[in-house]
Coordinates of C-alpha atoms and ligand atoms in Angstrom, one line a residue:
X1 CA 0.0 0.0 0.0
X2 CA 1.6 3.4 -1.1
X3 CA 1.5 6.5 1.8
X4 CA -1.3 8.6 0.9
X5 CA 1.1 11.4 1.8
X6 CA 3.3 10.3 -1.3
X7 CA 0.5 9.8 -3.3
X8 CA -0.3 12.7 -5.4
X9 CA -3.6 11.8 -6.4
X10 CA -6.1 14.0 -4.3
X11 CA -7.3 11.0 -2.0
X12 CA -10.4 11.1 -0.2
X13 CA -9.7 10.7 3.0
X14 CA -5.7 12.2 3.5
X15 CA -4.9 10.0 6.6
X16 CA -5.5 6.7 5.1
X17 CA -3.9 4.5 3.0
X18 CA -5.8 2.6 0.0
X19 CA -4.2 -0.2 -2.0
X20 CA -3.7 0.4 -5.5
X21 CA -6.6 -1.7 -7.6
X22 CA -4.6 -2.6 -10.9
X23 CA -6.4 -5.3 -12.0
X24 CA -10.3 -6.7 -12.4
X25 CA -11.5 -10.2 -12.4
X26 CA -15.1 -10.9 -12.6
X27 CA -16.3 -10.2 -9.5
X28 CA -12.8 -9.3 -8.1
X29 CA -10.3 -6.4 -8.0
X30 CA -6.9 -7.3 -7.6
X31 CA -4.4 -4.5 -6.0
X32 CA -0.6 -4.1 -6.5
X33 CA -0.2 -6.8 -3.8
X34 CA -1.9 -9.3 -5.6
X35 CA -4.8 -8.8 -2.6
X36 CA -8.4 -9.8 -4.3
X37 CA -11.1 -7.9 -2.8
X38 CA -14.4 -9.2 -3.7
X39 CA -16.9 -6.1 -4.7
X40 CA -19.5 -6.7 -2.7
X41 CA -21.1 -2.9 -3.4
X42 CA -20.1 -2.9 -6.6
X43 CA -17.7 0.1 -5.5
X44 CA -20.8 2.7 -5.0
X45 CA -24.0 0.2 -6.8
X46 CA -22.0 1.0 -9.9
X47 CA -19.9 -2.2 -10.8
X48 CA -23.3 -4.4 -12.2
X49 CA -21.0 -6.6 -14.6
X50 CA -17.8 -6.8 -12.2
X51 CA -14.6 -5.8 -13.3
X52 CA -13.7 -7.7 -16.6
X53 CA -16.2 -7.4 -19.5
X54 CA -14.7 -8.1 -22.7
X55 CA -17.6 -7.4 -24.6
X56 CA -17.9 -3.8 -22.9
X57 CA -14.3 -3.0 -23.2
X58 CA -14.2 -3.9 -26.7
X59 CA -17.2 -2.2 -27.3
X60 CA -15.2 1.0 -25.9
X61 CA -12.3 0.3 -28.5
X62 CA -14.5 -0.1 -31.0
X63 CA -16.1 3.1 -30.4
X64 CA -12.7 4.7 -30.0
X65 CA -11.2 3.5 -33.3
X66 CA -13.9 5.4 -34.7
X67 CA -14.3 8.5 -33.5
X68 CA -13.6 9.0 -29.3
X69 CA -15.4 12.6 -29.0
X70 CA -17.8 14.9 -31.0
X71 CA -19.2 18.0 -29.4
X72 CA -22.8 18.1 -29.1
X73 CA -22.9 22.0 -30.1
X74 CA -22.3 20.2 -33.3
X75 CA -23.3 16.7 -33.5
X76 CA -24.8 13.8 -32.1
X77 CA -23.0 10.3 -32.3
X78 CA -24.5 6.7 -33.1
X79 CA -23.9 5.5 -29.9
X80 CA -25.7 8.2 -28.0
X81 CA -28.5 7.6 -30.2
X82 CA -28.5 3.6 -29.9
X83 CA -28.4 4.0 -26.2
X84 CA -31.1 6.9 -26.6
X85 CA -33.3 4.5 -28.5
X86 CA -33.0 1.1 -26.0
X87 CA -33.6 3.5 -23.1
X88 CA -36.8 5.3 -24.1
X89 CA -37.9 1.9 -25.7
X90 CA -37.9 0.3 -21.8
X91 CA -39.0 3.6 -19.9
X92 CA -41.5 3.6 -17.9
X93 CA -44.6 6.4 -19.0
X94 CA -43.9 9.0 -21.4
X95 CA -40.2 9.5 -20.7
X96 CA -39.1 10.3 -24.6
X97 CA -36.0 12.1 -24.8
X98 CA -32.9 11.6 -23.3
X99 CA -30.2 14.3 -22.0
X100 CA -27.0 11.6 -21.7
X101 CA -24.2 13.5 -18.8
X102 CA -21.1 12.0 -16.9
X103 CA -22.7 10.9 -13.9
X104 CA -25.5 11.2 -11.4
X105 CA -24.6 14.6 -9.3
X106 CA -24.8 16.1 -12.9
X107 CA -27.9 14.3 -13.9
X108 CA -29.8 15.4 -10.9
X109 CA -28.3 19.0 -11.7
X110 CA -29.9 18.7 -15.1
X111 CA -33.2 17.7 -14.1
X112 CA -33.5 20.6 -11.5
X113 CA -33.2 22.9 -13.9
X114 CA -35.2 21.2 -16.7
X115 CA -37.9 21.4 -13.9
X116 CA -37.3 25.0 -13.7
X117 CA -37.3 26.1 -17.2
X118 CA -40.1 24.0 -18.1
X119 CA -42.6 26.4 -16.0
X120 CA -40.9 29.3 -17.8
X121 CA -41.8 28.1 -20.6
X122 CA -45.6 27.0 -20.0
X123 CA -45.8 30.7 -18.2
X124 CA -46.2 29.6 -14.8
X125 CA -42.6 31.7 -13.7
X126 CA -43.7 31.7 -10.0
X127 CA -43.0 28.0 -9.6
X128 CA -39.6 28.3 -7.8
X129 CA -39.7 25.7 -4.9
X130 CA -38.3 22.7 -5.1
X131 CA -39.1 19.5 -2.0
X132 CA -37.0 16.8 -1.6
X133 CA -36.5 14.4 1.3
X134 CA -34.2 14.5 4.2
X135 CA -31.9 11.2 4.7
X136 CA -31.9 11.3 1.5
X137 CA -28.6 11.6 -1.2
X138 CA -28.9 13.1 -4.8
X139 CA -25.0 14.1 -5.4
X140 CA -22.3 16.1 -4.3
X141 CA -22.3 19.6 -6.3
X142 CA -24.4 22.7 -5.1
X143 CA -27.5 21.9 -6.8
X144 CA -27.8 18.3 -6.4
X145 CA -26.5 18.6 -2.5
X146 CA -29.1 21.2 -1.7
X147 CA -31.7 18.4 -2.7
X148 CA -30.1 15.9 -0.6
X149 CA -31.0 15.2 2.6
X150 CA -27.9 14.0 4.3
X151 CA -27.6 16.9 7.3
X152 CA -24.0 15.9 7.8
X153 CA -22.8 15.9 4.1
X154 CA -24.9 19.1 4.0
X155 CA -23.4 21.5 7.0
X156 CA -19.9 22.5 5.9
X157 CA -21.6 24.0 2.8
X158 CA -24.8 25.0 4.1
X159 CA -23.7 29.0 3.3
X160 CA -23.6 28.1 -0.6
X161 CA -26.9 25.7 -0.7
X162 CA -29.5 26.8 -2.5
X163 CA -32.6 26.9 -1.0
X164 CA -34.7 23.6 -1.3
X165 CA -37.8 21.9 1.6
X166 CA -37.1 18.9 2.9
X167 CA -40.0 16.1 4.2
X168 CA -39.1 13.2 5.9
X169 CA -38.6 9.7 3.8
X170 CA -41.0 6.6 4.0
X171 CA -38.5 5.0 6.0
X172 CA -40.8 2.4 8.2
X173 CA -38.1 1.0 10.5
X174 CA -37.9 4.2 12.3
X175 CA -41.0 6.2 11.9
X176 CA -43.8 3.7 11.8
X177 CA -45.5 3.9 14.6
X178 CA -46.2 0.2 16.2
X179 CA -49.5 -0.9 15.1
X180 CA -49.6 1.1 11.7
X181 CA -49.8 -1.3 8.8
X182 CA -47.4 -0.9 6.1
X183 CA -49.8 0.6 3.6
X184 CA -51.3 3.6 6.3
X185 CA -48.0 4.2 7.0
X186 CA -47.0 4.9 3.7
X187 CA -50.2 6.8 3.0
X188 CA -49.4 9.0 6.3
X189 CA -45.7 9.3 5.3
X190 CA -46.6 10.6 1.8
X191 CA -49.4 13.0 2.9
X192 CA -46.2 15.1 4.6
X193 CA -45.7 16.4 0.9
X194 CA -48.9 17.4 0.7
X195 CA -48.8 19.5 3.8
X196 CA -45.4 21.0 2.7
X197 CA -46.9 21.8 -0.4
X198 CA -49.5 24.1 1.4
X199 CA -47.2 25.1 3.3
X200 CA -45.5 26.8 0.9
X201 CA -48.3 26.9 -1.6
X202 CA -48.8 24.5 -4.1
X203 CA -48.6 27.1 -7.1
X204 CA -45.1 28.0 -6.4
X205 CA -43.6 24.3 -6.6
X206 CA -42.0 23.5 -9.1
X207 CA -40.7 19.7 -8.5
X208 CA -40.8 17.0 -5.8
X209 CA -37.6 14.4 -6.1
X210 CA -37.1 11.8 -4.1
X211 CA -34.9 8.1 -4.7
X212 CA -37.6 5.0 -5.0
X213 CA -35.1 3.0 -3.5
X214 CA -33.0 5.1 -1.0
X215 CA -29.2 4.5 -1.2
X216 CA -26.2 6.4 -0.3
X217 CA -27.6 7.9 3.0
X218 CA -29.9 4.7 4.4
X219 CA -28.9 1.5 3.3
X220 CA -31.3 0.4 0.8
X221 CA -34.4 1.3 2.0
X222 CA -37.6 0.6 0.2
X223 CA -40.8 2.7 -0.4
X224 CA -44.4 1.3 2.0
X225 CA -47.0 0.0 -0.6
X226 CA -48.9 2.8 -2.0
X227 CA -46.1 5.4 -0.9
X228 CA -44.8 6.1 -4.4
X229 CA -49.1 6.0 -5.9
X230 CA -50.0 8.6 -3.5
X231 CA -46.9 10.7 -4.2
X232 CA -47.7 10.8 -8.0
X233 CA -51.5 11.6 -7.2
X234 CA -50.4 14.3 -4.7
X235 CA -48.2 15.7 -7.2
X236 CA -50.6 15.4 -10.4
X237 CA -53.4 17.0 -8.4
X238 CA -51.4 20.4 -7.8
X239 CA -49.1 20.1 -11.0
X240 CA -45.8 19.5 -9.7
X241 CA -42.9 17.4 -11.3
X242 CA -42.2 14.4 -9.8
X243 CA -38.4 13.9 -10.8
X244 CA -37.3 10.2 -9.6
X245 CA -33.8 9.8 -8.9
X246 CA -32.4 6.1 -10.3
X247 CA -28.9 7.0 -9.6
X248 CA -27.9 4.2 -7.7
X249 CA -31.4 2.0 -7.6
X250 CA -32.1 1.8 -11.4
X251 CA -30.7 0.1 -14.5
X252 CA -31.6 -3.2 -12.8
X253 CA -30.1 -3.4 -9.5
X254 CA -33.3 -3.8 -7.8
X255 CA -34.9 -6.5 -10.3
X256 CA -36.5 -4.2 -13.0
X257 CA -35.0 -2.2 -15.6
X258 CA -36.2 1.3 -13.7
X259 CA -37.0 0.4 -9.6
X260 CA -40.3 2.8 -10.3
X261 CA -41.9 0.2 -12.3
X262 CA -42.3 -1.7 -9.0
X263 CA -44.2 0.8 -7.3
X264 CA -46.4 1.4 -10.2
X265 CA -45.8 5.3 -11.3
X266 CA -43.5 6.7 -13.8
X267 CA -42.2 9.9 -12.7
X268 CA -42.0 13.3 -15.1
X269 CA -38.1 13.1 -15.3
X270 CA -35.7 10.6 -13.6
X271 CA -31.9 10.7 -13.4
X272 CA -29.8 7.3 -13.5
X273 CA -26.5 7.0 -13.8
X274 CA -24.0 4.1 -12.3
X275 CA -25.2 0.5 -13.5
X276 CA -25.7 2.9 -17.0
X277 CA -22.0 2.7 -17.8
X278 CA -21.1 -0.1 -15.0
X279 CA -18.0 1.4 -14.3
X280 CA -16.7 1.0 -17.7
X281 CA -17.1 4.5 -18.7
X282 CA -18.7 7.7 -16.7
X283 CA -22.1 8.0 -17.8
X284 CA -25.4 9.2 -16.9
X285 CA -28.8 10.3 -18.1
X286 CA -31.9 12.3 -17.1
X287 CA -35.0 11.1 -18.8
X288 CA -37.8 14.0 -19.7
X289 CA -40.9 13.5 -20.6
X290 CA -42.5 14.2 -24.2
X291 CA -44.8 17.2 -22.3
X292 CA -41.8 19.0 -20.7
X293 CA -39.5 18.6 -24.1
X294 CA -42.5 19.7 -26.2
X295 CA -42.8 22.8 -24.0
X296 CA -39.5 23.4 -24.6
X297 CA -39.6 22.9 -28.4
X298 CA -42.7 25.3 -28.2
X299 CA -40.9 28.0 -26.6
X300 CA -37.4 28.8 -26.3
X301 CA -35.7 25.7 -28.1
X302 CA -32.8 25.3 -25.9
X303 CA -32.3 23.5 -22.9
X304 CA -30.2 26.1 -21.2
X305 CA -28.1 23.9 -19.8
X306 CA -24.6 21.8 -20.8
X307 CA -21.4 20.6 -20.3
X308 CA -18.5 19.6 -22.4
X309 CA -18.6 15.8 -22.5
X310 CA -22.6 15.4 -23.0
X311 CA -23.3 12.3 -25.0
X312 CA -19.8 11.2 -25.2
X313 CA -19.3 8.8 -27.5
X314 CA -17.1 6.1 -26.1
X315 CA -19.3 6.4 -23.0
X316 CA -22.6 6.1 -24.6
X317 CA -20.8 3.2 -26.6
X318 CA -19.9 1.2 -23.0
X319 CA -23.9 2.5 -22.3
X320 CA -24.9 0.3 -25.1
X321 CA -22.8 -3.0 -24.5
X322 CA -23.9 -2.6 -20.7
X323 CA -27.7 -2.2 -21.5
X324 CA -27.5 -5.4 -23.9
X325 CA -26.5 -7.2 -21.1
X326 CA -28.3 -6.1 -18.1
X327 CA -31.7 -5.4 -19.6
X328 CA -33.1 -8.6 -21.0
X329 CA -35.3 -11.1 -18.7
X330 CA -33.0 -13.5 -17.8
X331 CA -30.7 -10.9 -16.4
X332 CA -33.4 -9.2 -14.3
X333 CA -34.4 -12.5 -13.1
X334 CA -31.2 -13.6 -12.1
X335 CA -30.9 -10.1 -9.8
X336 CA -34.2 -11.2 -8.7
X337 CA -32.8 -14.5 -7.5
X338 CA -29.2 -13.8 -6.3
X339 CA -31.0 -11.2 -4.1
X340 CA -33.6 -13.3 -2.7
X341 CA -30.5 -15.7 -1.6
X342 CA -28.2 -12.8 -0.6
X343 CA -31.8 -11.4 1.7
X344 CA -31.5 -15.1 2.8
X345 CA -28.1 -15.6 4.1
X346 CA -28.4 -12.6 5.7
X347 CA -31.3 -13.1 7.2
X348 CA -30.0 -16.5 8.3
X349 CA -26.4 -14.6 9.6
X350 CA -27.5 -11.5 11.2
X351 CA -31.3 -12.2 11.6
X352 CA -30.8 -12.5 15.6
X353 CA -27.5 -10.1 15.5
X354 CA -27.7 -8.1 18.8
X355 CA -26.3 -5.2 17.1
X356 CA -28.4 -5.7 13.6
X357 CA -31.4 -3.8 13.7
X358 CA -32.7 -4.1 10.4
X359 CA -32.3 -6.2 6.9
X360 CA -33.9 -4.5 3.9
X361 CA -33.5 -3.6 0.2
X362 CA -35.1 -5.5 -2.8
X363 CA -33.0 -7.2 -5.8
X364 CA -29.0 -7.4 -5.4
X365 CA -29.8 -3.8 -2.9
X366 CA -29.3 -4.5 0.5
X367 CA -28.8 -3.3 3.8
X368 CA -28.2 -3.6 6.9
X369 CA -28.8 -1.0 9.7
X370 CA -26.9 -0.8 12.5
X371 CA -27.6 -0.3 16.4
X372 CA -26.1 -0.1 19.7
X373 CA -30.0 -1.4 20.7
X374 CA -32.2 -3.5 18.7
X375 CA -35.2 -2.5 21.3
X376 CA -34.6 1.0 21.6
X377 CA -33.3 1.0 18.1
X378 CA -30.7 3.5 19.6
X379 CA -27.5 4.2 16.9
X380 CA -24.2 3.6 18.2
X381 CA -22.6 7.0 19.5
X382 CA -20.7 8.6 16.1
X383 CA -18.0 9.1 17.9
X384 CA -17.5 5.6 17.4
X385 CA -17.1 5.5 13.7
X386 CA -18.7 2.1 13.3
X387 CA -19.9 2.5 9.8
X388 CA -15.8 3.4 8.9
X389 CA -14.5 0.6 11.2
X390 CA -16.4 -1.9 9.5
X391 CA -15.4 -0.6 6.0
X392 CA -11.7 -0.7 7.7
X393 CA -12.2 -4.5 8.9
X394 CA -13.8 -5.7 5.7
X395 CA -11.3 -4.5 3.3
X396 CA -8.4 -6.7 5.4
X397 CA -10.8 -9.6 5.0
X398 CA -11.0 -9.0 1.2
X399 CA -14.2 -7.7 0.7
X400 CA -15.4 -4.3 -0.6
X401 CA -19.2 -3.3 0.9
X402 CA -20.4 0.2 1.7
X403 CA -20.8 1.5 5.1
X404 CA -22.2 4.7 5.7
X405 CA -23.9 7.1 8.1
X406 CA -27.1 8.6 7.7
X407 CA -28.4 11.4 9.8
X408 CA -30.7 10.6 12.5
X409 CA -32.4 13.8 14.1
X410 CA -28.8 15.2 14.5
X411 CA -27.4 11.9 15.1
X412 CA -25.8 9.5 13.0
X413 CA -27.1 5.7 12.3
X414 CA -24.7 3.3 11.3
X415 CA -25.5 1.4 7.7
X416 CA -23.7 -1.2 5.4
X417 CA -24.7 -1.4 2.0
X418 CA -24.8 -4.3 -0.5
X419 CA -25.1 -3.9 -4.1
X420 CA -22.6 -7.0 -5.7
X421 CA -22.4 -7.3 -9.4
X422 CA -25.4 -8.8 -11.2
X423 CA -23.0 -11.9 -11.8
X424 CA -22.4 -13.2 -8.2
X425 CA -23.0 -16.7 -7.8
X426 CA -24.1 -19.0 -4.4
X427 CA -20.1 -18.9 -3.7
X428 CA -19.5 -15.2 -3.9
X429 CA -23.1 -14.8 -1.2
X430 CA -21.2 -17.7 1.0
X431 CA -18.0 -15.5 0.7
X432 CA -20.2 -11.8 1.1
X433 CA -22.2 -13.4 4.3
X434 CA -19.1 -14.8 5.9
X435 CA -16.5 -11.8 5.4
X436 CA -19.2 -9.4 6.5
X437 CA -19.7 -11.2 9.6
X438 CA -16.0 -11.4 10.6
X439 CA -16.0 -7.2 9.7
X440 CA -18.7 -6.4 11.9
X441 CA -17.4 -8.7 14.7
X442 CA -13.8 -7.0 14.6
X443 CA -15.4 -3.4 14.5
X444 CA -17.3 -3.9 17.3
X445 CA -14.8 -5.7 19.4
X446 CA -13.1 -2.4 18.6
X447 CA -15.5 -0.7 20.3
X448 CA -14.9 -2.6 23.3
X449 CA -11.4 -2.0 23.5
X450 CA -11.6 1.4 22.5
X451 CA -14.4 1.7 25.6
Ligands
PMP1 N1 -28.1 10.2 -6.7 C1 -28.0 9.1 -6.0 C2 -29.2 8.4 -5.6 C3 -26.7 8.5 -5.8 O1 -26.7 7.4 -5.1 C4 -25.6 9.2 -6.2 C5 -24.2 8.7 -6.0 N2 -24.0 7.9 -4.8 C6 -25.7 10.4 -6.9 C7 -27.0 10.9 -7.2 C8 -24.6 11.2 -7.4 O2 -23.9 10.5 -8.5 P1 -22.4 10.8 -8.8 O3 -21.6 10.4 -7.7 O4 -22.2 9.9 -10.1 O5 -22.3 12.2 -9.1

């Protein structure tokens, strides 16, 4: 392992050391050690095909033999339009047109202002409020970060956030009250948009955008029945968009192409990014619907909006040889599958885990939520660092998964997420279960001795 310090790559985290990945195999990265780490979160939900492709990569020098980059002020490129055309064949409702970026933050950036211009357009200027959820994680620059609801990502850059109302998720482990079936529940925890949107006055909102699936901030954490139906009425009835956000949920990691279709709705726009490119290249898109590009079309023409590598072709050409793989039944079925057995050994592993409060996610999305008190359902004191520990532990053992904090009224919950590539098989869940038991074991006999 190199010394950070004599790295001069900016690293995230300055006073740690990370190995040096040189190599990918299958479900496997190899580092400069000859250490193989098995990518059990598909580095962020990203790495659906694992590390070694052929078909992608040669697919990519294909693409590159023919032309690597054409600006789209100028042109647009066969592979941005083959990938156009599988996309809007599968999308749910009337997503028609597709706006291809590098990644989710920008994505979610694009559809926040699509949202925006779109009532300028139509004449309805005064729609300037945007609602989003808290615990919830839409990306890293301004825009996309003043959606999110993650209060500790948030507060260094609270001074430059633009101004955005937050409800809380459907998140039923901690704010179902006991007794409340699953489907009031998610009636009651929708109806908070509603009262946010007279609140503020339902004229002057512009979007509501929220992750079916939530991710980065929660662990995998699915929507109550009905939730996601009542949303889109509540929105329909007072004319807001409902922009979905399929960063790290869509393109098949849950078991469907788009994770909306299982709730039933089609949102107005929806971001994914990801499982698009799976690692492969940096891609992603925001899909619009035909009634917000037609307004548009109708008025000013132009999208005011761009970057420099929109479309790109090499990435739209990995977009392509990923979709072909990933999208057809068989491949949805097997996430379906390897997830119900990943869910299982879980279930069987930490089902009775003192420390294991909750096991959730649908398709080859799980989670696990950490606490210091499965009756209380108290998190473990921040201070600890469990979420980092385990992360820490697990990468010793060989295995990559994603721990993470999510705010908790001020306080920070402990999660791990799962997200392996599509192509696990019964050995790599054996290998996830057992590795992820030994990590959590060492980081909390940490905590002990750090006690
Ligand atoms: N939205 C969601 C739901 C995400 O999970 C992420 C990334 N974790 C993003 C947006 C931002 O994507 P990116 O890191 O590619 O900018």
């Amino acid at each position: 392992m190199p010394d950070a310090r004599a790295s001069r790559v900016f690293p995230r985290h300055t006073k740690a050391s990370v190995p040096v990945a040189v190599r990918g195999e299958g479900c496997f990265i190899v580092d400069s050690d000859g250490k193989k780490y098995l990518d059990a979160s598909g580095g962020a939900a990203v790495s659906c095909l694992g590390h070694s492709d052929p078909e992608v990569t040669q697919a990519i020098k294909d693409q590159l033999d023919r032309i690597a980059f054409a600006h789209t002020g100028f042109f647009t490129s066969e592979p941005a339009e083959a990938l156009a055309d599988r996309l809007i064949d599968r999308a749910p409702g009337d997503l028609s047109r597709v706006y291809f970026v590098s990644g989710g933050s920008e994505a979610v950036e694009a559809a926040l202002k699509l949202a925006r211009q779109y009532f300028l357009e139509i004449g309805q200027p005064q729609r300037r409020h945007i609602v989003a959820r808290w615990q919830s994680y839409h990306g890293n620059t301004l825009g996309a970060l003043s959606a999110g609801g993650n209060r500790w990502r948030r507060e260094p850059f609270e001074p430059l956030l633009v101004s955005m109302s937050h409800v809380d998720p459907c998140y039923a482990y901690r704010y179902r009250e006991p007794g409340e079936s699953e489907e009031a529940y998610g009636i009651r925890a929708a109806d908070a948009l509603e009262a946010e949107l007279q609140r503020l006055g339902p004229e002057t909102v512009a979007a509501f955008v929220a992750e079916p699936v939530v991710g980065a901030t929660l662990g995998a954490v699915t929507p109550a029945p009905g939730y996601f139906r009542r949303i889109r009425e509540i929105c329909d009835r007072h004319g807001v968009l409902l922009i979905l956000d399929e960063v790290m949920c869509g393109m098949g990691r849950t078991g469907s192409l788009f994770a909306c279709e299982q709730e039933g709705i089609a949102p107005d726009i929806a971001c994914i990014a990801k499982g698009l490119g799976a690692g492969y290249q940096p891609i992603g898109a925001m899909l619009a619907s035909q009634r917000i590009y037609d307004a548009i079309a109708a008025g000013s023409g132009f999208f005011q909006h761009g970057h420099t590598y929109l479309g790109h072709p090499a990435a739209c050409a990995a977009g392509v040889a990923v979709f072909d793989k990933i999208s057809g039944p068989a491949m949805l079925a097997r996430v379906r599958e390897m997830g119900g057995k990943l869910d299982a050994a879980l279930r069987d592993r930490f089902g009775q885990h003192p420390n294991v409060g909750d096991i959730r996610g649908r398709g080859l999305f799980l989670g696990l939520e950490l606490v210091e008190d499965r009756e209380t359902k108290a998190p473990f004191d921040p201070a600890h660092g469990l979420a980092a520990r385990i992360k820490k532990a697990a990468m010793a053992r060989g295995l990559m998964c994603y721990p993470m904090s999510g705010t908790l009224d001020g306080r920070r919950g402990d999660h791990v997420l799962l997200a392996p590539p599509f192509i696990i098989d019964d050995t790599h869940v054996e290998l996830i279960v057992d590795r992820l038991a030994d990590a959590i074991g060492l980081a909390l006999d940490s905590l002990e001795i750090a006690a």
